[in-house]
Amino acid sequence: MSLLCCPFLSRTIRSICLMQAAHQLMEVISGDVFAIGFSCRLLHSRALPALLCVNPVRSNLRFISRSLKSSGSGFRSYSPLSSPNAVPVETREGQSVRAERTKNLQVKLAELGIGCDLSKIGQYMHALCPKCDGGESKENSLSIFIREDGKLAMWSCFRTDKCGWKGRIEVSENGGDVTVYQNGGSSFVFKSQSHRTITETDFDLEPLCPEVLTILGKDALKQVIETAELFPIRGLFSFSSFFTEIDDYFLCQGSEIGVSTGWRALDDLYNIVPGELTVISGVPNSGKSEWIDALMCNINENYGWTFVLCSMENKVQEHARKLLEKHIKKPFFNIRYGESVERMSPKELEEGKKWLNDTFHLIRCDDDALPSIEWVLTLAKAAVLRYGVRGLVIDPYNELDHQRPLHQTETEYVSQMLTKIKRFAQHHSCHVWFVAHPRQLQNWGGNAPNLYDISGSAHFINKCDNGIIIHRNRDKSEGPLDGVQVYVRKVRNKVIGRIGDAHLIYDRVSGRFLDDK
């Protein structure tokens, strides 16, 4: 039988034969530059890795190489090696197995109405939830994550009060069995055989037509070489991979343009975007923590966001009281600060406790040890994956464990810490509010500090996306004592705000912040 008629030669193997034939083209196709380009592009094409992972063809490849060497520039006849019609192949952990699992995940996600971009495997993706359609704002509230090994896909709708649809898909080692879970339970299971059977027809094999250049010509071979698809490099992308997100951004869909703080005075200055870092500072007892609590209550009421809190200066019951007062708009007690205002009723308290439990998750040390930033971010990641939280509060910076290496300066340490926080925020699409106290001010006269006064490093203002100072008036001659100034001193993204000042009124009874009429 002639090598040219071998039924086991696929299109891919023909490409290898073309490579051998290319040596005869060097004098026909001008220059050594073409030969170099040919070899480089072939090494990066998808065909070569795909070919090397197919076991049934290895013996043929060895034979082809041996035949070519013995025949010189031409082909000669050979005695074909025997091969069964059906070859059982055991599943191996490799590129093809992972691709098979990933393909199964994509198919089952599509059946549920969930679209995903396979170029973003291992990263968090956001899409329109097929269950709630993103609500009135058409927000891309569905978070999707596909593990790199193709064994697991998870999704969760962040509109927990309106939708809350979540689930996961698990794929077995061999990529055959697929189990889908929705909102905690198993909905259906797909079964398949544990081994695949590969036959000759699976390879789309074709007889090799007689010496290729004679029939197709040099131009056809050159076109195949020049249009060869380059092998993808992990982590290297083109903008075309993100055109869908760019289109959504242009159409103002999703939360990339920011959500409102809930205060009219701040709408033009500061809006909240998932994936950004906001540093907040101010002198002690200026209302930084109270303002952040009120901000979270506003965002939850208007957009349904949930949060994880690492607030080491607050006792749990005191923090719960502050949040409940802002949510129910009534005092927790009717003594002292509560004045004569009716306090919240037991029924309102019970409803408020359920709201607390659904909206906030706590990061706290069980002992007297100080938490490190790595420990906080690890737990925050777990809260994102399990509960779909959209915001993290770290309050304050000086309550963290800052044991830095002896060779590292405080400036270097702060820079590294803020980089970790920003990567967490961006990777998990979670907004982070980081409270940092200013250093002890010499001869302080009651004026508001600036972001460069933060204790530790100027990196607090250099690396944050947004920088805010909260300042409360303490002098009656300067104005009412319930007045609170919000100084927006840095906004990296001009789409969501700008530098400026806003004035709010603090309601001491309910702990709320109100627009100044």
Coordinates of C-alpha atoms in Angstrom, one line a residue:
M1 CA 0.0 0.0 0.0
S2 CA 1.3 3.5 -0.8
L3 CA 1.9 6.0 2.0
L4 CA -0.1 8.5 0.0
C5 CA -3.2 6.4 0.5
C6 CA -2.8 5.6 4.2
P7 CA -6.2 5.9 5.8
F8 CA -4.7 6.9 9.1
L9 CA -3.3 10.2 7.9
S10 CA -5.5 13.1 9.0
R11 CA -5.4 16.7 7.9
T12 CA -3.1 17.5 10.8
I13 CA -0.6 14.8 9.7
R14 CA -0.7 16.2 6.2
S15 CA 0.5 19.5 7.7
I16 CA 3.6 17.6 9.0
C17 CA 4.1 16.2 5.6
L18 CA 3.9 19.7 4.2
M19 CA 6.6 20.7 6.6
Q20 CA 8.9 18.1 5.2
A21 CA 8.0 19.2 1.7
A22 CA 8.7 22.8 2.6
H23 CA 12.4 22.0 2.5
Q24 CA 12.1 21.6 -1.2
L25 CA 10.4 24.9 -1.5
M26 CA 13.2 27.0 0.0
E27 CA 14.6 27.7 -3.5
V28 CA 11.2 28.2 -5.0
I29 CA 9.9 30.6 -2.3
S30 CA 12.3 33.4 -2.0
G31 CA 14.6 33.9 0.9
D32 CA 15.5 32.2 4.2
V33 CA 13.3 34.6 6.1
F34 CA 10.2 32.7 4.9
A35 CA 11.7 29.4 6.1
I36 CA 12.3 30.9 9.6
G37 CA 8.8 32.3 9.7
F38 CA 7.4 29.0 8.6
S39 CA 9.1 27.1 11.4
C40 CA 8.1 29.6 14.1
R41 CA 4.5 29.8 13.1
L42 CA 4.2 26.0 12.9
L43 CA 5.6 25.6 16.4
H44 CA 3.0 28.0 17.8
S45 CA 0.0 26.5 15.8
R46 CA -2.7 24.6 17.5
A47 CA -2.2 21.6 15.3
L48 CA 1.1 20.4 16.8
P49 CA 0.0 20.1 20.5
A50 CA -3.3 18.5 19.4
L51 CA -1.4 15.9 17.3
L52 CA 1.0 14.9 20.0
C53 CA -1.7 14.0 22.5
V54 CA -3.5 11.5 20.2
N55 CA -2.1 8.0 21.1
P56 CA -3.5 6.0 18.2
V57 CA -1.5 8.0 15.6
R58 CA 1.9 7.8 17.3
S59 CA 3.0 4.6 15.6
N60 CA 2.1 6.2 12.2
L61 CA 4.1 9.3 13.0
R62 CA 7.1 7.2 13.8
F63 CA 6.6 5.3 10.5
I64 CA 6.2 8.5 8.5
S65 CA 9.4 9.9 9.9
R66 CA 11.3 6.7 9.2
S67 CA 9.8 6.5 5.7
L68 CA 10.7 10.0 4.8
K69 CA 14.3 9.5 5.9
S70 CA 14.7 6.4 3.9
S71 CA 13.1 7.9 0.8
G72 CA 15.1 11.1 0.6
S73 CA 13.0 13.7 -1.2
G74 CA 10.2 11.4 -2.4
F75 CA 7.7 9.0 -0.9
R76 CA 8.0 5.2 -1.2
S77 CA 5.7 2.3 -0.5
Y78 CA 5.5 0.7 2.9
S79 CA 3.7 -2.0 4.8
P80 CA 1.1 -0.4 7.0
L81 CA 1.1 -1.2 10.7
S82 CA -2.0 -3.0 11.9
S83 CA -4.4 -1.0 14.0
P84 CA -7.8 -2.0 15.5
N85 CA -10.9 -0.2 14.3
A86 CA -11.8 0.9 17.8
V87 CA -9.2 2.1 20.3
P88 CA -10.3 2.5 24.0
V89 CA -8.5 5.5 25.5
E90 CA -8.3 6.0 29.2
T91 CA -8.9 9.5 30.5
R92 CA -5.7 11.4 31.4
E93 CA -5.3 14.7 33.2
G94 CA -4.2 16.9 30.3
Q95 CA -5.3 19.7 28.0
S96 CA -7.9 17.6 26.2
V97 CA -9.5 16.3 29.4
R98 CA -9.7 19.8 30.9
A99 CA -11.2 21.1 27.6
E100 CA -13.8 18.3 27.7
R101 CA -14.8 19.2 31.2
T102 CA -14.9 22.9 30.5
K103 CA -17.0 22.3 27.4
N104 CA -19.5 20.4 29.5
L105 CA -19.7 23.2 32.0
Q106 CA -20.3 25.7 29.3
V107 CA -23.1 23.6 27.7
K108 CA -24.9 23.2 31.1
L109 CA -24.5 26.9 31.9
A110 CA -26.0 27.8 28.6
E111 CA -28.9 25.5 29.3
L112 CA -29.5 27.5 32.4
G113 CA -29.4 30.8 30.4
I114 CA -25.9 31.7 31.7
G115 CA -23.4 32.9 29.2
C116 CA -19.7 32.8 30.0
D117 CA -16.4 33.8 28.4
L118 CA -14.0 30.9 28.3
S119 CA -11.0 33.3 28.0
K120 CA -11.7 34.3 31.6
I121 CA -11.6 30.9 33.3
G122 CA -10.2 31.3 36.8
Q123 CA -11.5 34.9 37.0
Y124 CA -14.8 36.3 38.2
M125 CA -17.2 37.2 35.4
H126 CA -20.4 39.2 35.6
A127 CA -23.5 38.9 33.4
L128 CA -27.2 39.6 33.4
C129 CA -29.1 37.2 35.7
P130 CA -31.5 35.1 33.6
K131 CA -33.9 34.8 36.6
C132 CA -34.4 38.5 37.6
D133 CA -33.0 40.1 34.4
G134 CA -30.9 42.5 36.5
G135 CA -34.0 44.3 37.9
E136 CA -35.0 47.8 36.7
S137 CA -31.4 48.9 36.5
K138 CA -30.4 45.9 34.3
E139 CA -27.4 45.4 36.5
N140 CA -25.0 42.6 35.7
S141 CA -25.7 41.2 39.1
L142 CA -24.8 37.5 38.3
S143 CA -21.3 36.6 39.4
I144 CA -19.9 33.6 37.6
F145 CA -16.7 31.6 38.4
I146 CA -15.2 28.6 36.5
R147 CA -12.3 26.8 38.0
E148 CA -9.3 26.4 35.8
D149 CA -9.4 22.6 35.9
G150 CA -12.9 22.6 34.5
K151 CA -14.4 20.6 37.5
L152 CA -16.5 23.4 39.0
A153 CA -18.6 26.4 38.0
M154 CA -20.4 28.6 40.5
W155 CA -22.8 31.5 40.1
S156 CA -24.7 33.8 42.4
C157 CA -27.0 36.8 41.9
F158 CA -26.1 39.6 44.2
R159 CA -29.7 40.9 44.3
T160 CA -30.3 38.7 47.3
D161 CA -33.4 40.5 48.5
K162 CA -35.0 40.4 45.1
C163 CA -33.6 37.3 43.5
G164 CA -30.7 35.5 45.2
W165 CA -30.4 32.7 42.6
K166 CA -27.3 30.7 43.1
G167 CA -25.9 27.3 42.3
R168 CA -22.9 25.3 41.1
I169 CA -22.1 22.7 38.5
E170 CA -19.6 19.9 39.3
V171 CA -17.9 17.7 36.6
S172 CA -16.3 14.4 37.4
E173 CA -12.6 13.7 36.8
N174 CA -13.2 12.2 33.3
G175 CA -15.6 14.9 32.3
G176 CA -18.5 12.5 31.9
D177 CA -20.7 13.0 34.9
V178 CA -22.2 16.5 35.4
T179 CA -24.2 17.4 38.5
V180 CA -26.1 20.7 38.8
Y181 CA -27.1 22.2 42.2
Q182 CA -29.4 25.2 42.5
N183 CA -30.0 27.2 45.7
G184 CA -28.6 24.5 47.9
G185 CA -30.1 21.3 46.4
S186 CA -29.3 18.9 43.6
S187 CA -31.5 19.5 40.6
F188 CA -30.4 16.9 38.1
V189 CA -27.5 14.7 37.2
F190 CA -26.2 13.8 33.7
K191 CA -24.4 10.4 33.4
S192 CA -22.1 9.1 30.7
Q193 CA -19.5 6.4 30.3
S194 CA -16.2 6.6 32.2
H195 CA -14.1 5.9 29.1
R196 CA -14.4 7.2 25.6
T197 CA -14.0 5.0 22.5
I198 CA -12.2 6.6 19.6
T199 CA -12.6 5.2 16.1
E200 CA -11.1 6.1 12.8
T201 CA -14.0 8.3 11.8
D202 CA -13.5 10.5 14.9
F203 CA -10.3 11.8 13.4
D204 CA -11.9 12.9 10.2
L205 CA -9.2 11.0 8.3
E206 CA -8.7 11.4 4.6
P207 CA -6.4 9.7 2.1
L208 CA -3.4 11.8 1.2
C209 CA -3.7 12.9 -2.4
P210 CA -0.5 12.1 -4.7
E211 CA 3.0 14.7 -3.9
V212 CA 0.8 18.2 -2.7
L213 CA 2.7 21.0 -4.3
T214 CA 2.0 19.6 -7.8
I215 CA -1.8 19.9 -7.3
L216 CA -2.2 22.8 -4.9
G217 CA 0.9 24.8 -5.7
K218 CA 3.3 26.9 -3.7
D219 CA 0.8 29.7 -3.0
A220 CA -1.6 27.3 -1.3
L221 CA 1.1 26.0 1.0
K222 CA 2.3 29.6 1.7
Q223 CA -1.3 30.6 2.6
V224 CA -1.7 27.7 5.1
I225 CA 1.5 28.7 6.8
E226 CA 0.8 32.5 6.9
T227 CA -2.7 32.1 8.2
A228 CA -1.8 29.5 10.9
E229 CA -3.5 30.4 14.2
L230 CA -1.0 31.2 16.9
F231 CA -1.1 29.2 20.1
P232 CA -2.8 31.2 22.9
I233 CA -0.7 32.5 25.8
R234 CA -2.3 32.5 29.2
G235 CA -2.6 35.9 30.6
L236 CA -2.1 37.7 27.3
F237 CA -5.3 39.1 25.7
S238 CA -6.5 41.3 22.9
F239 CA -9.1 44.0 23.4
S240 CA -11.5 41.9 21.3
S241 CA -11.8 39.5 24.3
F242 CA -13.5 42.3 26.2
F243 CA -15.7 43.8 23.6
T244 CA -18.9 42.6 25.4
E245 CA -17.9 44.4 28.6
I246 CA -16.9 47.5 26.6
D247 CA -20.3 47.5 24.9
D248 CA -22.1 47.2 28.2
Y249 CA -20.0 50.0 29.7
F250 CA -20.9 52.2 26.7
L251 CA -24.6 51.4 27.1
C252 CA -24.4 52.2 30.9
Q253 CA -25.4 48.7 31.8
G254 CA -24.3 47.1 35.1
S255 CA -22.6 48.9 38.0
E256 CA -19.4 50.0 36.3
I257 CA -20.7 53.6 36.3
G258 CA -21.3 53.5 40.0
V259 CA -24.2 53.3 42.4
S260 CA -25.4 56.3 44.4
T261 CA -24.5 56.9 48.0
G262 CA -28.1 57.8 48.7
W263 CA -27.3 61.5 49.5
R264 CA -28.1 64.1 46.9
A265 CA -25.2 66.3 48.0
L266 CA -22.7 63.5 47.0
D267 CA -24.2 62.4 43.7
D268 CA -21.9 64.5 41.6
L269 CA -18.8 63.8 43.8
Y270 CA -18.7 60.2 44.8
N271 CA -20.4 57.0 43.6
I272 CA -19.6 53.4 44.4
V273 CA -18.1 51.1 41.9
P274 CA -17.4 47.4 42.6
G275 CA -13.7 46.6 42.5
E276 CA -12.4 49.9 43.8
L277 CA -10.7 50.9 47.1
T278 CA -11.9 53.9 49.1
V279 CA -9.7 55.2 51.9
I280 CA -11.5 57.2 54.6
S281 CA -9.9 59.3 57.3
G282 CA -10.6 62.0 59.9
V283 CA -9.7 62.9 63.4
P284 CA -11.1 60.7 66.2
N285 CA -14.8 61.1 67.0
S286 CA -15.6 62.8 63.7
G287 CA -18.1 60.2 62.6
K288 CA -16.1 58.1 60.1
S289 CA -17.6 54.7 61.2
E290 CA -21.1 56.1 61.6
W291 CA -20.9 57.6 58.1
I292 CA -19.8 54.3 56.6
D293 CA -22.6 52.4 58.4
A294 CA -25.2 54.9 57.0
L295 CA -23.7 54.6 53.6
M296 CA -24.0 50.8 53.6
C297 CA -27.6 51.1 54.8
N298 CA -28.4 53.4 51.9
I299 CA -26.8 51.1 49.3
N300 CA -28.6 48.0 50.7
E301 CA -31.9 49.8 50.7
N302 CA -31.5 51.1 47.1
Y303 CA -29.5 48.3 45.4
G304 CA -29.7 45.2 47.7
W305 CA -25.9 45.0 48.3
T306 CA -24.6 42.9 51.2
F307 CA -21.4 43.5 53.1
V308 CA -18.7 41.9 55.2
L309 CA -17.5 43.9 58.2
C310 CA -14.1 43.8 59.9
S311 CA -14.7 46.5 62.5
M312 CA -12.4 45.8 65.5
E313 CA -13.3 48.9 67.5
N314 CA -17.0 48.1 67.8
K315 CA -18.6 45.6 70.1
V316 CA -21.0 43.4 68.2
Q317 CA -24.1 44.5 70.2
E318 CA -23.1 48.2 69.9
H319 CA -22.5 47.9 66.1
A320 CA -25.8 46.1 65.7
R321 CA -27.6 48.9 67.6
K322 CA -26.1 51.6 65.3
L323 CA -27.1 49.7 62.1
L324 CA -30.6 48.9 63.4
E325 CA -31.2 52.6 64.3
K326 CA -30.3 53.7 60.8
H327 CA -32.4 51.0 59.1
I328 CA -35.5 51.3 61.3
K329 CA -35.1 55.1 61.7
K330 CA -35.9 54.9 65.4
P331 CA -33.6 54.9 68.5
F332 CA -32.7 51.6 70.1
F333 CA -33.2 53.2 73.6
N334 CA -35.3 56.1 74.7
I335 CA -32.9 57.3 77.4
R336 CA -30.4 60.1 77.1
Y337 CA -29.7 60.4 73.3
G338 CA -33.2 58.9 72.5
E339 CA -34.8 61.9 74.2
S340 CA -38.6 61.6 74.0
V341 CA -38.7 59.8 70.6
E342 CA -40.5 56.5 70.6
R343 CA -38.0 53.6 70.5
M344 CA -38.2 50.7 68.2
S345 CA -40.8 48.0 69.1
P346 CA -40.0 44.4 69.8
K347 CA -41.6 43.4 66.5
E348 CA -39.4 46.0 64.7
L349 CA -36.4 44.6 66.5
E350 CA -37.1 41.1 65.3
E351 CA -37.6 42.2 61.8
G352 CA -34.4 44.3 62.1
K353 CA -32.4 41.3 63.4
K354 CA -33.4 39.3 60.3
W355 CA -32.3 42.2 58.1
L356 CA -29.0 42.4 60.0
N357 CA -28.4 38.7 59.4
D358 CA -29.2 38.8 55.7
T359 CA -27.2 42.0 55.0
F360 CA -24.0 41.8 57.0
H361 CA -21.4 39.2 57.8
L362 CA -18.7 39.7 60.5
I363 CA -15.0 39.1 60.5
R364 CA -13.8 38.9 64.1
C365 CA -11.0 37.2 66.1
D366 CA -12.1 34.6 68.6
D367 CA -9.2 35.4 70.9
D368 CA -7.1 38.5 71.7
A369 CA -4.8 38.2 68.7
L370 CA -4.7 40.9 66.1
P371 CA -5.8 39.9 62.6
S372 CA -3.4 40.3 59.7
I373 CA -4.5 41.7 56.4
E374 CA -4.0 38.3 54.7
W375 CA -6.3 36.7 57.3
V376 CA -9.0 39.4 56.7
L377 CA -8.8 39.1 52.9
T378 CA -9.0 35.3 53.1
L379 CA -12.2 35.4 55.1
A380 CA -13.6 38.2 52.9
K381 CA -13.0 36.0 49.8
A382 CA -15.0 33.2 51.5
A383 CA -17.8 35.7 52.1
V384 CA -17.8 36.7 48.5
L385 CA -18.0 33.1 47.3
R386 CA -20.5 31.9 49.8
Y387 CA -22.8 34.9 50.3
G388 CA -22.1 37.1 47.3
V389 CA -21.1 40.2 49.3
R390 CA -20.4 43.4 47.3
G391 CA -18.6 45.5 49.9
L392 CA -15.8 45.0 52.6
V393 CA -15.2 47.4 55.4
I394 CA -11.9 47.3 57.3
D395 CA -12.1 49.7 60.3
P396 CA -9.5 50.8 61.3
Y397 CA -6.0 50.2 59.9
N398 CA -4.2 50.5 63.2
E399 CA -6.2 47.5 64.6
L400 CA -4.5 45.1 62.2
D401 CA -1.4 43.1 62.9
H402 CA 1.5 44.9 61.2
Q403 CA 4.5 42.7 61.9
R404 CA 6.6 43.5 58.9
P405 CA 10.0 42.0 58.1
L406 CA 13.0 43.7 59.6
H407 CA 14.4 44.7 56.2
Q408 CA 11.1 46.3 55.1
T409 CA 10.2 50.0 55.8
E410 CA 6.8 51.0 56.8
T411 CA 6.3 52.8 53.5
E412 CA 7.1 49.5 51.6
Y413 CA 4.8 47.6 53.9
V414 CA 1.9 49.9 53.4
S415 CA 2.4 49.9 49.6
Q416 CA 2.4 46.0 49.6
M417 CA -0.7 45.9 51.8
L418 CA -2.7 48.3 49.7
T419 CA -1.7 46.3 46.6
K420 CA -3.1 43.1 48.1
I421 CA -6.3 44.9 49.0
K422 CA -6.7 46.4 45.5
R423 CA -6.1 43.0 43.9
F424 CA -8.8 41.5 46.1
A425 CA -11.2 44.2 45.2
Q426 CA -10.6 44.0 41.5
H427 CA -10.5 40.2 41.3
H428 CA -13.7 39.7 43.3
S429 CA -15.6 42.8 42.1
C430 CA -15.9 44.0 45.7
H431 CA -15.7 47.6 46.9
V432 CA -13.4 48.0 49.9
W433 CA -13.7 50.9 52.4
F434 CA -10.5 51.2 54.5
V435 CA -10.5 53.5 57.5
A436 CA -7.1 55.0 58.4
H437 CA -6.6 57.5 61.3
P438 CA -4.4 60.5 60.8
R439 CA -1.2 60.8 62.7
Q440 CA -1.1 62.9 65.9
L441 CA -1.4 66.4 64.7
Q442 CA 0.7 69.0 66.4
N443 CA -1.1 72.1 67.7
W444 CA -4.3 71.0 66.1
G445 CA -6.8 73.9 65.8
G446 CA -9.9 71.9 64.9
N447 CA -9.4 72.0 61.1
A448 CA -10.0 69.0 58.9
P449 CA -6.9 66.9 58.2
N450 CA -5.9 65.9 54.7
L451 CA -5.1 62.5 53.2
Y452 CA -1.4 63.1 53.5
D453 CA -1.8 63.3 57.2
I454 CA -2.7 59.6 57.5
S455 CA -0.3 57.8 59.8
G456 CA 2.0 55.4 58.0
S457 CA 2.6 56.4 54.4
A458 CA 1.6 58.7 51.6
H459 CA 0.7 55.5 49.7
F460 CA -2.7 55.7 51.3
I461 CA -3.6 58.5 48.9
N462 CA -1.3 57.4 46.1
K463 CA -2.8 53.9 45.7
C464 CA -6.5 54.4 46.6
D465 CA -9.1 54.9 44.0
N466 CA -11.1 57.3 46.1
G467 CA -10.0 59.4 49.2
I468 CA -12.5 60.9 51.6
I469 CA -12.2 63.0 54.8
I470 CA -15.1 63.0 57.3
H471 CA -15.1 66.1 59.6
R472 CA -17.5 67.2 62.3
N473 CA -17.9 70.7 63.5
R474 CA -17.0 71.2 67.1
D475 CA -17.3 75.0 67.4
K476 CA -20.8 76.6 67.7
S477 CA -19.4 79.8 66.3
E478 CA -18.5 78.0 63.1
G479 CA -22.0 76.5 62.6
P480 CA -24.4 73.9 64.0
L481 CA -22.7 71.0 65.9
D482 CA -24.7 68.5 64.0
G483 CA -23.1 69.5 60.7
V484 CA -20.8 67.0 59.0
Q485 CA -18.5 67.8 56.1
V486 CA -17.6 65.1 53.6
Y487 CA -14.4 66.2 51.8
V488 CA -13.9 64.1 48.6
R489 CA -10.2 64.6 48.0
K490 CA -9.4 62.0 45.4
V491 CA -11.4 60.3 42.6
R492 CA -9.4 58.3 40.1
N493 CA -12.3 57.6 37.8
K494 CA -13.8 60.8 36.5
V495 CA -16.9 58.9 35.3
I496 CA -18.1 58.3 38.9
G497 CA -17.2 61.6 40.6
R498 CA -14.9 64.5 41.2
I499 CA -13.1 66.4 44.0
G500 CA -15.4 68.6 46.1
D501 CA -17.2 69.1 49.4
A502 CA -20.6 68.0 50.6
H503 CA -22.5 69.0 53.7
L504 CA -24.7 66.6 55.7
I505 CA -26.7 66.8 58.9
Y506 CA -26.2 64.2 61.6
D507 CA -29.4 63.0 63.3
R508 CA -28.1 62.0 66.8
V509 CA -31.3 60.1 67.7
S510 CA -31.4 57.7 64.8
G511 CA -27.7 57.9 63.8
R512 CA -28.7 58.8 60.2
F513 CA -27.0 61.4 57.9
L514 CA -29.4 63.7 56.0
D515 CA -29.0 66.1 53.1
D516 CA -28.9 69.7 54.3
K517 CA -32.1 71.3 53.1

